[in-house]
Short mmCIF file of C-alpha atoms and ligand atoms in Angstrom, two decimals:
data_model
loop_
_atom_site.label_atom_id
_atom_site.label_comp_id
_atom_site.label_asym_id
_atom_site.label_seq_id
_atom_site.Cartn_x
_atom_site.Cartn_y
_atom_site.Cartn_z
CA UNK C 1 -6.86 -23.82 -4.50
CA UNK C 2 -5.93 -22.00 -7.69
CA UNK C 3 -5.10 -18.53 -8.00
CA UNK C 4 -3.81 -16.86 -10.43
CA UNK C 5 0.23 -15.05 -9.84
CA UNK C 6 0.94 -12.30 -11.79
CA UNK C 7 4.53 -13.72 -12.31
CA UNK C 8 3.68 -16.21 -14.67
CA UNK C 9 0.28 -14.30 -16.14
CA UNK C 10 -2.05 -18.01 -14.68
CA UNK C 11 -3.94 -19.80 -12.94
CA UNK C 12 -1.90 -22.04 -10.84
CA UNK C 13 -2.10 -24.96 -7.89
CA UNK C 14 -1.90 -22.98 -4.12
CA UNK C 15 0.16 -24.94 -1.67
CA UNK C 16 2.47 -23.38 1.18
CA UNK C 17 6.27 -23.37 0.54
CA UNK C 18 8.00 -26.77 2.44
CA UNK C 19 4.83 -29.05 3.08
CA UNK C 20 3.37 -25.86 5.73
CA UNK C 21 0.26 -25.68 6.56
CA UNK C 22 0.88 -21.84 7.03
CA UNK C 23 0.60 -19.33 4.42
CA UNK C 24 2.48 -16.34 5.36
CA UNK C 25 1.49 -14.04 3.23
CA UNK C 26 2.59 -9.55 2.83
CA UNK C 27 -0.13 -7.72 1.44
CA UNK C 28 0.58 -3.68 1.28
CA UNK C 29 -0.45 -1.71 3.14
CA UNK C 30 -1.71 2.09 3.81
CA UNK C 31 0.07 5.69 3.35
CA UNK C 32 -1.62 7.00 5.87
CA UNK C 33 -2.09 10.58 5.23
CA UNK C 34 -5.88 10.82 3.93
CA UNK C 35 -8.65 8.73 4.47
CA UNK C 36 -8.71 5.64 2.89
CA UNK C 37 -11.43 5.93 0.01
CA UNK C 38 -13.01 2.80 -1.24
CA UNK C 39 -11.20 2.32 -3.96
CA UNK C 40 -8.76 0.99 -0.80
CA UNK C 41 -11.66 -0.42 0.51
CA UNK C 42 -11.63 -3.02 -2.52
CA UNK C 43 -8.21 -3.80 -1.91
CA UNK C 44 -8.14 -5.00 1.62
CA UNK C 45 -11.67 -6.37 1.08
CA UNK C 46 -9.65 -8.21 -1.51
CA UNK C 47 -6.64 -8.86 1.17
CA UNK C 48 -9.37 -10.35 3.25
CA UNK C 49 -10.93 -12.53 0.74
CA UNK C 50 -8.20 -14.57 -0.58
CA UNK C 51 -7.13 -14.99 3.86
CA UNK C 52 -11.18 -16.42 4.49
CA UNK C 53 -10.53 -18.42 1.73
CA UNK C 54 -7.37 -19.59 2.77
CA UNK C 55 -8.59 -20.05 6.43
CA UNK C 56 -12.24 -22.06 5.30
CA UNK C 57 -9.74 -24.50 2.40
CA UNK C 58 -7.74 -25.88 6.21
CA UNK C 59 -5.18 -23.22 6.23
CA UNK C 60 -3.42 -20.96 9.37
CA UNK C 61 -2.63 -17.35 6.96
CA UNK C 62 0.31 -15.80 9.22
CA UNK C 63 -0.33 -12.35 7.36
CA UNK C 64 1.65 -8.99 7.25
CA UNK C 65 0.73 -5.57 6.77
CA UNK C 66 2.45 -2.51 6.85
CA UNK C 67 1.95 0.98 7.62
CA UNK C 68 3.18 3.21 5.27
CA UNK C 69 3.67 6.31 8.07
CA UNK C 70 7.24 8.00 5.94
CA UNK C 71 9.53 7.57 2.57
CA UNK C 72 6.38 7.70 -0.07
CA UNK C 73 7.03 10.46 -2.86
CA UNK C 74 3.03 11.97 -4.52
CA UNK C 75 4.20 10.30 -7.41
CA UNK C 76 5.51 7.33 -6.05
CA UNK C 77 8.61 7.40 -7.59
CA UNK C 78 11.43 9.54 -6.77
CA UNK C 79 9.76 12.78 -7.54
CA UNK C 80 7.23 15.17 -5.66
CA UNK C 81 7.38 15.15 -1.67
CA UNK C 82 6.68 13.06 0.76
CA UNK C 83 3.10 12.55 1.37
CA UNK C 84 3.17 13.24 4.88
CA UNK C 85 4.90 15.96 5.08
CA UNK C 86 2.96 17.35 2.80
CA UNK C 87 -0.36 16.93 4.97
CA UNK C 88 1.55 16.99 7.61
CA UNK C 89 2.59 21.25 6.84
CA UNK C 90 -0.85 21.77 4.78
CA UNK C 91 -2.59 20.67 8.34
CA UNK C 92 -0.23 22.20 10.62
CA UNK C 93 -0.25 19.28 12.65
CA UNK C 94 3.31 17.16 13.03
CA UNK C 95 3.88 14.43 11.01
CA UNK C 96 3.22 11.52 13.83
CA UNK C 97 -0.05 13.14 14.59
CA UNK C 98 -1.08 12.78 11.24
CA UNK C 99 -0.40 8.77 10.74
CA UNK C 100 -1.92 7.48 14.47
CA UNK C 101 -5.15 9.96 13.08
CA UNK C 102 -5.36 8.27 10.38
CA UNK C 103 -4.47 4.78 10.89
CA UNK C 104 -6.95 4.99 13.20
CA UNK C 105 -9.43 5.42 10.86
CA UNK C 106 -7.87 2.91 8.95
CA UNK C 107 -7.99 0.41 11.56
CA UNK C 108 -11.77 1.34 12.54
CA UNK C 109 -12.78 0.93 8.79
CA UNK C 110 -11.46 -2.50 9.02
CA UNK C 111 -13.59 -3.23 11.82
CA UNK C 112 -17.02 -2.03 10.23
CA UNK C 113 -16.75 -4.42 6.57
CA UNK C 114 -15.57 -6.67 9.11
CA UNK C 115 -11.96 -7.04 7.37
CA UNK C 116 -9.79 -9.34 9.34
CA UNK C 117 -6.36 -7.28 10.04
CA UNK C 118 -3.49 -9.32 9.47
CA UNK C 119 -1.73 -11.43 12.14
CA UNK C 120 0.93 -8.37 11.75
CA UNK C 121 0.67 -4.81 11.49
CA UNK C 122 3.91 -3.23 11.97
CA UNK C 123 4.96 0.50 10.89
CA UNK C 124 7.63 1.80 9.23
CA UNK C 125 9.44 4.27 11.16
CA UNK C 126 10.42 0.83 13.55
CA UNK C 127 12.05 -0.71 11.36
CA UNK C 128 15.06 2.20 10.05
CA UNK C 129 18.17 0.05 11.85
CA UNK C 130 16.80 -2.86 9.83
CA UNK C 131 15.66 -0.59 6.71
CA UNK C 132 19.77 0.64 6.83
CA UNK C 133 20.94 -2.29 7.17
CA UNK C 134 19.10 -3.56 3.40
CA UNK C 135 20.31 -0.85 2.28
CA UNK C 136 23.40 -1.18 2.57
CA UNK C 137 23.75 -4.88 2.18
CA UNK C 138 22.35 -4.20 -1.29
CA UNK C 139 25.42 -0.96 -1.16
CA UNK C 140 27.79 -3.75 -0.73
CA UNK C 141 26.63 -6.54 -3.07
CA UNK C 142 26.72 -3.84 -6.63
CA UNK C 143 22.86 -2.71 -6.20
CA UNK C 144 22.87 0.49 -4.28
CA UNK C 145 25.44 4.13 -5.56
CA UNK C 146 25.28 7.16 -3.25
CA UNK C 147 24.47 10.35 -5.08
CA UNK C 148 25.10 13.82 -3.95
CA UNK C 149 20.04 13.49 -2.61
CA UNK C 150 20.50 9.30 -1.75
CA UNK C 151 21.08 6.00 -2.27
CA UNK C 152 19.69 4.94 -5.68
CA UNK C 153 19.95 1.23 -7.75
CA UNK C 154 20.78 0.62 -10.00
CA UNK C 155 18.96 -1.22 -12.31
CA UNK C 156 21.11 -1.99 -14.85
CA UNK C 157 22.44 -5.13 -12.96
CA UNK C 158 19.60 -6.49 -12.37
CA UNK C 159 19.64 -8.42 -16.65
CA UNK C 160 15.19 -9.57 -14.66
CA UNK C 161 13.80 -6.51 -14.11
CA UNK C 162 10.29 -6.03 -15.01
CA UNK C 163 9.51 -9.54 -15.47
CA UNK C 164 6.61 -8.64 -13.62
CA UNK C 165 4.95 -5.82 -15.78
CA UNK C 166 6.93 -7.32 -18.57
CA UNK C 167 8.83 -3.95 -18.88
CA UNK C 168 11.84 -4.74 -20.45
CA UNK C 169 15.14 -2.56 -19.86
CA UNK C 170 14.63 -1.23 -22.70
CA UNK C 171 11.31 -0.27 -22.61
CA UNK C 172 11.59 1.68 -19.40
CA UNK C 173 14.98 3.52 -21.21
CA UNK C 174 12.94 4.35 -24.13
CA UNK C 175 9.79 6.18 -21.40
CA UNK C 176 12.68 7.10 -18.72
CA UNK C 177 11.32 10.79 -17.55
CA UNK C 178 14.53 14.27 -18.40
CA UNK C 179 14.90 14.35 -14.68
CA UNK C 180 16.67 16.67 -13.54
CA UNK C 181 19.29 14.50 -11.15
CA UNK C 182 22.75 14.33 -12.58
CA UNK C 183 23.93 11.96 -9.97
CA UNK C 184 22.00 8.78 -12.16
CA UNK C 185 23.80 6.86 -13.52
CA UNK C 186 21.17 5.83 -15.32
CA UNK C 187 17.41 8.10 -15.58
CA UNK C 188 15.24 4.54 -14.42
CA UNK C 189 17.61 4.28 -11.30
CA UNK C 190 14.91 4.03 -8.42
CA UNK C 191 15.67 5.82 -4.25
CA UNK C 192 16.69 3.31 -1.35
CA UNK C 193 17.25 6.06 1.32
CA UNK C 194 16.66 10.08 0.28
CA UNK C 195 19.04 11.88 2.38
CA UNK C 196 17.40 14.40 3.74
CA UNK C 197 16.71 19.17 3.72
CA UNK C 198 17.04 20.56 6.66
CA UNK C 199 13.14 21.32 6.40
CA UNK C 200 11.99 17.44 6.41
CA UNK C 201 10.52 16.73 10.79
CA UNK C 202 10.97 13.30 9.87
CA UNK C 203 15.07 12.12 9.59
CA UNK C 204 17.31 9.58 11.21
CA UNK C 205 21.23 9.17 10.90
CA UNK C 206 22.22 6.87 8.49
CA UNK C 207 26.15 6.29 7.47
CA UNK C 208 24.92 9.13 4.28
CA UNK C 209 23.81 11.83 6.84
CA UNK C 210 20.73 12.38 8.18
CA UNK C 211 17.65 11.21 5.96
CA UNK C 212 15.29 8.91 5.33
CA UNK C 213 14.05 5.46 3.28
CA UNK C 214 12.26 5.27 -0.07
CA UNK C 215 8.90 3.42 -0.11
CA UNK C 216 10.40 0.34 -2.13
CA UNK C 217 12.64 -0.63 0.82
CA UNK C 218 10.23 -0.41 3.74
CA UNK C 219 8.72 -3.14 2.10
CA UNK C 220 10.80 -5.33 1.27
CA UNK C 221 12.55 -4.92 4.73
CA UNK C 222 9.44 -6.54 7.03
CA UNK C 223 8.19 -8.23 5.08
CA UNK C 224 11.56 -9.78 4.76
CA UNK C 225 11.91 -10.03 8.76
CA UNK C 226 8.63 -11.06 9.94
CA UNK C 227 8.50 -14.03 7.04
CA UNK C 228 11.98 -14.97 5.47
CA UNK C 229 13.80 -14.43 2.52
CA UNK C 230 11.08 -16.43 0.78
CA UNK C 231 7.80 -16.48 1.45
CA UNK C 232 3.83 -17.35 0.24
CA UNK C 233 1.71 -15.05 -1.68
CA UNK C 234 2.13 -10.72 -1.79
CA UNK C 235 -0.61 -8.83 -3.24
CA UNK C 236 -1.24 -5.59 -3.64
CA UNK C 237 -3.78 -3.12 -5.98
CA UNK C 238 -2.73 -3.64 -10.17
CA UNK C 239 -0.83 -0.22 -10.22
CA UNK C 240 1.42 -1.09 -7.90
CA UNK C 241 3.30 -4.09 -10.23
CA UNK C 242 5.11 -1.98 -12.24
CA UNK C 243 7.53 0.91 -10.07
CA UNK C 244 6.70 -0.83 -6.08
CA UNK C 245 6.67 -4.42 -6.56
CA UNK C 246 9.25 -4.82 -9.47
CA UNK C 247 11.13 -2.14 -7.65
CA UNK C 248 10.97 -4.92 -4.31
CA UNK C 249 11.24 -7.67 -6.60
CA UNK C 250 14.75 -6.29 -7.11
CA UNK C 251 15.58 -5.04 -3.88
CA UNK C 252 15.02 -8.60 -2.64
CA UNK C 253 17.24 -10.31 -6.19
CA UNK C 254 20.17 -8.05 -4.75
CA UNK C 255 20.07 -9.12 -1.36
CA UNK C 256 19.29 -11.74 -0.93
CA UNK C 257 19.27 -13.37 -5.20
CA UNK C 258 15.86 -14.00 -4.36
CA UNK C 259 12.57 -13.17 -5.57
CA UNK C 260 10.81 -12.76 -2.47
CA UNK C 261 7.38 -13.92 -2.94
CA UNK C 262 6.68 -17.58 -4.78
CA UNK C 263 2.92 -16.09 -5.88
CA UNK C 264 2.60 -12.49 -6.76
CA UNK C 265 -1.71 -11.31 -6.47
CA UNK C 266 -3.01 -8.21 -7.58
CA UNK C 267 -6.51 -6.95 -7.43
CA UNK C 268 -7.77 -5.01 -10.32
CA UNK C 269 -9.50 -1.22 -9.48
CA UNK C 270 -12.39 0.21 -8.58
CA UNK C 271 -13.69 3.12 -10.63
CA UNK C 272 -16.39 6.20 -9.38
CA UNK C 273 -19.00 6.12 -12.57
CA UNK C 274 -17.34 4.81 -15.02
CA UNK C 275 -13.69 6.76 -14.88
CA UNK C 276 -10.32 7.57 -12.15
CA UNK C 277 -11.36 8.24 -8.60
CA UNK C 278 -9.49 11.52 -7.74
CA UNK C 279 -9.99 14.38 -5.40
CA UNK C 280 -10.57 17.21 -7.80
CA UNK C 281 -13.76 15.13 -9.00
CA UNK C 282 -14.82 15.23 -5.34
CA UNK C 283 -15.79 11.52 -5.86
CA UNK C 284 -13.28 9.73 -4.21
CA UNK C 285 -15.92 8.25 -0.73
CA UNK C 286 -14.68 7.08 2.34
CA UNK C 287 -17.92 4.72 4.37
CA UNK C 288 -18.78 7.33 6.74
CA UNK C 289 -20.51 9.17 3.64
CA UNK C 290 -21.69 6.00 2.55
CA UNK C 291 -22.67 5.88 5.93
CA UNK C 292 -24.21 9.07 5.38
CA UNK C 293 -25.87 8.48 2.41
CA UNK C 294 -28.01 5.53 3.45
CA UNK C 295 -25.28 2.42 2.75
CA UNK C 296 -24.19 0.21 5.89
CA UNK C 297 -20.77 -1.01 5.58
CA UNK C 298 -22.39 -4.31 5.02
CA UNK C 299 -23.80 -3.30 1.40
CA UNK C 300 -20.63 -2.06 0.22
CA UNK C 301 -18.56 -5.05 0.95
CA UNK C 302 -21.57 -7.04 -0.48
CA UNK C 303 -21.24 -4.85 -3.53
CA UNK C 304 -17.27 -5.35 -3.43
CA UNK C 305 -18.58 -9.79 -3.12
CA UNK C 306 -20.19 -9.18 -6.38
CA UNK C 307 -17.51 -8.48 -8.83
CA UNK C 308 -14.28 -10.57 -9.40
CA UNK C 309 -11.19 -9.42 -7.29
CA UNK C 310 -9.44 -9.72 -11.54
CA UNK C 311 -11.51 -6.77 -12.69
CA UNK C 312 -12.17 -3.56 -12.81
CA UNK C 313 -15.16 -2.96 -10.09
CA UNK C 314 -16.86 0.69 -12.08
CA UNK C 315 -18.58 2.21 -8.13
CA UNK C 316 -22.21 3.80 -8.96
CA UNK C 317 -25.35 4.83 -6.31
CA UNK C 318 -27.13 3.07 -8.05
CA UNK C 319 -25.16 0.07 -8.10
CA UNK C 320 -25.38 0.60 -4.30
CA UNK C 321 -29.04 1.07 -4.60
CA UNK C 322 -29.34 -2.22 -5.99
CA UNK C 323 -26.66 -4.21 -3.73
CA UNK C 324 -28.62 -2.22 -0.93
CA UNK C 325 -31.81 -3.97 -2.16
CA UNK C 326 -29.77 -7.43 -2.88
CA UNK C 327 -28.46 -7.31 0.68
CA UNK C 328 -31.76 -7.32 1.86
CA UNK C 329 -32.86 -9.63 0.03
CA UNK C 330 -30.70 -12.28 1.11
CA UNK C 331 -30.72 -11.30 4.60
CA UNK C 332 -35.41 -12.13 4.24
CA UNK C 333 -34.70 -15.18 2.59
CA UNK C 334 -31.69 -16.51 5.31
CA UNK C 335 -34.30 -15.14 8.28
CA UNK C 336 -37.02 -17.47 6.89
CA UNK C 337 -34.26 -20.66 7.68
CA UNK C 338 -33.19 -19.54 11.13
CA UNK C 339 -35.52 -20.52 13.14
CA UNK C 340 -36.82 -23.51 11.21
CA UNK C 341 -36.88 -26.87 12.17
CA UNK C 342 -36.72 -28.42 9.63
CA UNK C 343 -34.07 -31.00 7.99
CA UNK C 344 -32.64 -30.44 4.71
CA UNK C 345 -31.49 -34.01 2.33
CA UNK C 346 -27.91 -34.15 3.22
CA UNK C 347 -27.20 -35.00 -0.73
CA UNK C 348 -28.96 -31.44 -0.84
CA UNK C 349 -26.06 -29.54 0.85
CA UNK C 350 -23.60 -31.54 0.32
CA UNK C 351 -24.41 -30.66 -4.02
CA UNK C 352 -24.26 -26.74 -2.33
CA UNK C 353 -20.69 -27.01 -0.67
CA UNK C 354 -19.27 -28.38 -3.23
CA UNK C 355 -20.13 -26.26 -5.54
CA UNK C 356 -19.08 -23.73 -3.51
CA UNK C 357 -15.93 -24.98 -2.91
CA UNK C 358 -15.19 -26.00 -6.43
CA UNK C 359 -15.74 -21.32 -7.01
CA UNK C 360 -13.77 -20.44 -4.28
CA UNK C 361 -10.82 -23.03 -5.26
CA UNK C 362 -11.12 -21.34 -8.69
CA UNK C 363 -9.52 -18.40 -8.50
CA UNK C 364 -12.06 -17.25 -5.54
CA UNK C 365 -14.58 -16.31 -7.59
CA UNK C 366 -16.55 -15.20 -5.46
CA UNK C 367 -19.61 -13.90 -7.32
CA UNK C 368 -20.23 -17.19 -8.09
CA UNK C 369 -20.19 -18.73 -5.43
CA UNK C 370 -23.01 -15.99 -3.77
CA UNK C 371 -24.76 -17.01 -7.38
CA UNK C 372 -25.02 -20.43 -4.74
CA UNK C 373 -25.85 -18.72 -1.28
CA UNK C 374 -29.01 -16.80 -3.45
CA UNK C 375 -29.66 -20.39 -4.57
CA UNK C 376 -30.35 -21.99 -1.60
CA UNK C 377 -31.88 -19.73 0.07
CA UNK C 378 -34.93 -20.64 -1.54
CA UNK C 379 -35.07 -24.01 -0.67
CA UNK C 380 -37.40 -24.30 1.46
CA UNK C 381 -36.92 -23.34 5.48
CA UNK C 382 -34.69 -25.26 7.17
CA UNK C 383 -32.19 -25.05 10.42
CA UNK C 384 -30.07 -26.81 8.26
CA UNK C 385 -29.20 -24.04 4.97
CA UNK C 386 -29.13 -22.24 8.10
CA UNK C 387 -25.91 -23.22 9.13
CA UNK C 388 -24.41 -23.50 5.88
CA UNK C 389 -24.96 -20.65 4.96
CA UNK C 390 -23.42 -19.45 8.20
CA UNK C 391 -20.16 -21.26 6.92
CA UNK C 392 -20.25 -19.51 4.53
CA UNK C 393 -19.89 -16.52 6.15
CA UNK C 394 -16.70 -17.07 7.08
CA UNK C 395 -15.69 -16.75 3.55
CA UNK C 396 -18.17 -13.80 2.89
CA UNK C 397 -18.38 -11.59 6.40
CA UNK C 398 -21.40 -10.28 5.37
CA UNK C 399 -22.51 -10.35 9.38
CA UNK C 400 -25.00 -13.00 7.83
CA UNK C 401 -25.40 -14.24 11.99
CA UNK C 402 -26.66 -11.39 12.54
CA UNK C 403 -29.63 -10.88 10.88
CA UNK C 404 -32.78 -10.44 12.72
CA UNK C 405 -36.54 -9.89 12.04
CA UNK C 406 -36.87 -7.61 14.27
CA UNK C 407 -40.46 -8.33 14.47
CA UNK C 408 -40.19 -12.22 15.85
CA UNK C 409 -38.22 -10.70 18.33
CA UNK C 410 -39.72 -11.38 21.58
CA UNK C 411 -42.17 -14.22 19.20
CA UNK C 412 -42.51 -17.49 21.59
CA UNK C 413 -41.09 -20.00 20.73
CA UNK C 414 -44.50 -21.84 20.57
CA UNK C 415 -45.97 -19.58 18.33
CA UNK C 416 -43.46 -20.07 15.45
CA UNK C 417 -43.40 -23.62 16.51
CA UNK C 418 -47.11 -23.65 16.07
CA UNK C 419 -45.85 -21.50 12.79
CA UNK C 420 -43.28 -23.73 10.92
CA UNK C 421 -45.93 -26.66 11.55
CA UNK C 422 -48.76 -24.91 9.99
CA UNK C 423 -45.60 -24.17 6.96
CA UNK C 424 -45.63 -27.60 6.67
CA UNK C 425 -49.33 -28.48 6.19
CA UNK C 426 -49.78 -25.45 3.64
CA UNK C 427 -46.78 -27.32 1.57
CA UNK C 428 -48.44 -30.21 2.06
CA UNK C 429 -52.03 -28.61 0.93
CA UNK C 430 -53.39 -30.04 4.46
CA UNK C 431 -55.78 -27.71 4.80
CA UNK C 432 -57.97 -28.36 7.17
CA UNK C 433 -54.95 -28.47 9.94
CA UNK C 434 -52.91 -25.20 9.06
CA UNK C 435 -56.67 -23.38 9.35
CA UNK C 436 -56.44 -24.87 12.91
CA UNK C 437 -53.23 -24.01 14.00
CA UNK C 438 -53.72 -20.20 12.03
CA UNK C 439 -56.71 -20.62 14.40
CA UNK C 440 -55.00 -21.20 17.67
CA UNK C 441 -51.95 -18.60 17.16
CA UNK C 442 -54.63 -16.49 16.53
CA UNK C 443 -56.44 -17.17 20.13
CA UNK C 444 -52.79 -16.61 21.68
CA UNK C 445 -52.58 -12.75 20.61
CA UNK C 446 -50.59 -13.91 16.79
CA UNK C 447 -51.07 -13.82 13.20
CA UNK C 448 -48.88 -15.31 10.48
CA UNK C 449 -48.79 -13.13 7.21
CA UNK C 450 -47.70 -15.06 4.33
CA UNK C 451 -45.09 -13.36 2.61
CA UNK C 452 -43.12 -13.92 -1.21
CA UNK C 453 -40.27 -15.32 0.43
CA UNK C 454 -41.88 -17.09 3.92
CA UNK C 455 -44.07 -16.17 6.55
CA UNK C 456 -44.16 -13.54 9.00
CA UNK C 457 -45.48 -13.25 12.79
CA UNK C 458 -46.90 -10.47 14.11
CA UNK C 459 -48.73 -9.10 17.85
CA UNK C 460 -52.04 -8.70 16.94
P1 LIG T 1 -1.60 4.09 -0.85
O1 LIG T 1 -2.26 4.10 0.20
O2 LIG T 1 -1.93 4.34 -1.96
O3 LIG T 1 -0.29 3.15 -0.72
O4 LIG T 1 -2.65 3.25 -0.96
C1 LIG T 1 -3.49 1.64 -1.07
C2 LIG T 1 -3.94 0.79 -1.39
O5 LIG T 1 -4.41 0.67 -2.24
C3 LIG T 1 -3.03 0.23 -2.32
O6 LIG T 1 -2.60 -1.36 -2.25
C4 LIG T 1 -3.04 0.25 -3.90
O7 LIG T 1 -2.97 -0.64 -4.63
C5 LIG T 1 -4.77 0.77 -3.91
N1 LIG T 1 -5.70 1.31 -4.34
C6 LIG T 1 -5.75 2.53 -4.49
N2 LIG T 1 -6.42 2.73 -5.25
C7 LIG T 1 -7.45 2.27 -5.83
C8 LIG T 1 -8.95 2.52 -6.34
N3 LIG T 1 -9.21 2.70 -7.24
N4 LIG T 1 -8.81 0.58 -6.79
C9 LIG T 1 -8.12 -0.36 -5.53
N5 LIG T 1 -7.41 -0.02 -5.22
C10 LIG T 1 -7.13 1.25 -5.71
ZN1 LIG T 2 4.79 -2.42 -0.69
#
């Protein structure tokens, strides 16, 4: 399969390293200081699609996702306040309670959206000792240095800084903000460990006094512990490219001399009404809010699947209405295949399988693969089509195995069988047989109604 690698800026043939059949993949997880909004969740739907496609291609996946419960500052760089501490102060709770509460809701959203939970989910505060060792290693190797307020990474020591975003050190120098942080050697150096002021609730003893880890060191430490110095894939949202992921690469190069991931894969952003999502605009919707407005989590997942992961996706309620109609149409079209005893020619099925594999293997072209499913369900009713659709749903994750025709819930098999025969007779224009079957069904107390997508059976 082909996958776009942000590092090389091209689609490359993907194979797990060292001829293994297990893909080792690290995904930057949430900072649990607030509810995940639909933009965050789009990124995790993308992570999930990638995991599902890899599995469909026959690989095992060892996925690791972190939960950031300390050290992520409000501006993503070294300025501002720790997001966890800020929320704790605002809500008059302690940061541990905040982390626990939002982590639980985040995991609930994963469940509702059919996002598979990575094999290892690790929270930053469980790895403080290992992070300190990592920072010590960077200091020993000459990449880390101490200032009054923390340990910083000296970017000028890493000549290839900026490979992922294309920002050179010169660009960074030109764009660097004037900061009141005199101890830094270069204005663009970043913190790997912060010294904690007394009032900082989350703090740990370290060789540099009480403190807490920098956000970037968390991912470098946990990915290395669980996946080794170098692993197959690293994912995240595009906003992580210029700071967080550049810094992860710099740290790994400083400690191990290697870029930690073979493939860096990024999901593009979700916009709302064509603009940025922000709390002040009141457009950072949660899954619960969508449910309140009448959109099921599966409709939101379906909405996400209709845009390629490397394209911006504009969220509008009109778009969600469209997604709702299309998803329902797909489900009802599929339903007519569910109980059909008819077969579909193997050649026809193979054609759909082949096209589907081509699409998902082409840098996760899921929107196009969905198009194939839509065409496929228009085939004459057949259980083979239903079974193949469920197989494709191992990638889509749209709960297609759960669709049910409420009306035909308790319709006896004998009636369904007669209705199927009646449909076949109609297709062959054998009206006499069709009418006779309709009459038989009528005598047994049921009525068959023909619809655009097939037929329904109702009790008289
Ligand atoms: P955070 O909890 O802020 O670290 O974000 C969690 C994930 O959501 C990261 O991978 C971000 O890249 C991603 N993210 C944040 N905002 C958006 C958005 N508007 N659209 C898509 N992904 C986003
Ligand atoms: Zn990360």
